[in-house]
């Protein structure tokens, strides 16, 4: 019986037009990555659950998509359960628990025999896993970019998907601040080439740490960071209230309030920060790092670089510089990119002390911003064809078919309308529906005079050409 | 505790060099697809199991990767089982069986609550699903290409993976034989642009059907097709033996033996075939189709086109033309592409009568063939960088950093070695390890004379340039 087909919640089909637009963005990002010598890496969609679990916090573990092992585990389970607890004949591959008490098993512990593999949750953990597995073959510093899908069992909602792409560039195996500058340049290049003006926000985790220490609250760095990270969302009053709830006294809160109100200009912010926590070692290191990055950057940026001392980038593993990018115009102001310096990414897999720095681009959000601001090139139509060859009869079709072979040899994408019984108007409708800009039309006159009529479907202008002229005209237009 | 990381059986990491080579192939295929106006489509990695199951035969169903639903199904199952069979309080969302008899449940029936989604098994079924879901938005004929990963829980073995890519091009919504010719041209173009000479084999399912009818064994078409399909693998004797076992008499087998021994030349094969089953309607239709395809093809092919009457392409849904491609040289002779005409792809999803024709490229096998024949361009090194900028001290590094900004503006991929304490020899080792062809070297002399030494790391030749000359030289070489 015929089914009414659908796709899983939170997933998307990308039709021709959407793929062209996504490829356009990916192409520009890739170009920027490659221009700075980043090398491509692709890792499997599936990872062992032992690689993934425990790396993204409890919430992340919940959101992992797990792949059912092959085999009749359900049946085995029922059989085992019916034979009673702790049965000695039970298949040792079937239950991982040595106690054998089925009643003890919770869903988590049952997973090893139900599922041993999960879908990639981000590109960072697989990258760390790859680096550790291939440490002896890799020449460090290792600069890699990776643009692949990731999957999260999130509740589907507007703008949030269960399958989406991440586009990351990271360097590991060097603590040189040159790379902070290089990554900022990649942001600058990539968004310039997309025609999208952005604000690149820069901060250093060490400034937050200096603030906490200057407050005499080094032990409260985490709650302070969490509260400050919410400033944009909940506002100053609520942040201060949250700090009080976390146990900070009014003197400490006053100092943090002064911090949160520092000017956004580079010099103003640094001067103010110095007055708040200038004595702290972390401040001095952070300042030296910032100055080095600015020196490496040079005066060549196209976009605005902003020191945003309140930028915290969540609770992630960053230890030095942090970056975030947002569009400078339009209504969509959420982050379209972010990253930072981390010190121990590969430590979880047994390779400690590898410093790294990386950035990420949010493909879906960049897509939405470019769409809103109408920044996609108008030539990105559904069909790659530049010419639809139309005809009135079989002789005309053969005639334009041969012309198309010649156009393709010249690198011009084109196609022949297949059906000789369709009127020209219908053939042109097909070209218009697919966004094909030119129609090549051959009737008896054209065939007899070895010429072609080319109609520009945007302007309506129609001209006659010999084959060579036609190729020349299409290559020029 | 640190884990020793690994990746799941049958999956692969693709390091920089491998990704470059894979992208090289994918780029050439995509170029060929686009030149003929095929439009890109991308479907989700996950499909509903209702979309996937029953489409690939029993074996295919077994090989689907299923994604575990969220929630504690294991725990629920144990609880339910302990409360006894058919318990009225059981959660109706938990067991799909209306009888409620746990003992009746087999692994298959348990799946709806353990798993509702599976990973894409091929690109054809998702394409059919997409066409049916979007039938009202699509302009037919719909020409799409799709290059994405698919997953199969096959036993891993040499050359067979659990995650691999398929590259398909299909046209649906037209029965014009123009498209058979267009797809053969795509094979021809794509492999020509890869520098790989191939044999494109062509057949028509209707010839096999005519043969069966001429034998008076129309009802045995399937076993005859299965046996003939094995000719390459098991040889003539074994095929004839299998036909006898399937119940064909010696006269029928004689006729099939004559068929199997027909010459491979186009004219010879057709003349022979006519003498075997020339009276059959299917022969006449097949011959007319073949002649039309050959006429549309024109004389423009670069590769050998061969009529292979024994080509059957398994038991798939093909009804007209069938294609298969193999390398014309080298030791790897298995199929690197295949396809054909089908009549009812979308029928399973409730849209009958949509004819289509498609081809597929086997990325992994093409990769292996190009590797064996050393057909990858030597410029495909691990790093996209063309220049590594080397230095002796901080002043030199600043100097080359600025030069690199200028090189990148000119579109030349380059990078600066980050560490100023490393000797030049070690910096050059890094360039060599990554396959970077040029080293830009700046010492005191260069800085003072505003010049650069460029060393060709392949030839060893070193020359001095001003910045503008340097850019010019790199763009030319």
Short mmCIF file of N, CA and C in Angstrom, two decimals, chain A residues 55 78 180 342:
data_model
loop_
_atom_site.label_atom_id
_atom_site.label_comp_id
_atom_site.label_asym_id
_atom_site.label_seq_id
_atom_site.Cartn_x
_atom_site.Cartn_y
_atom_site.Cartn_z
N UNK A 55 31.56 13.92 27.19
CA UNK A 55 32.33 15.04 26.63
C UNK A 55 31.48 16.32 26.52
N UNK A 78 13.93 -10.30 26.54
CA UNK A 78 12.71 -10.93 27.03
C UNK A 78 13.02 -12.35 27.52
N UNK A 180 45.83 33.17 16.55
CA UNK A 180 44.65 33.98 16.90
C UNK A 180 44.42 35.02 15.80
N UNK A 342 42.16 27.02 23.58
CA UNK A 342 41.96 26.00 24.63
C UNK A 342 43.30 25.33 24.90
#
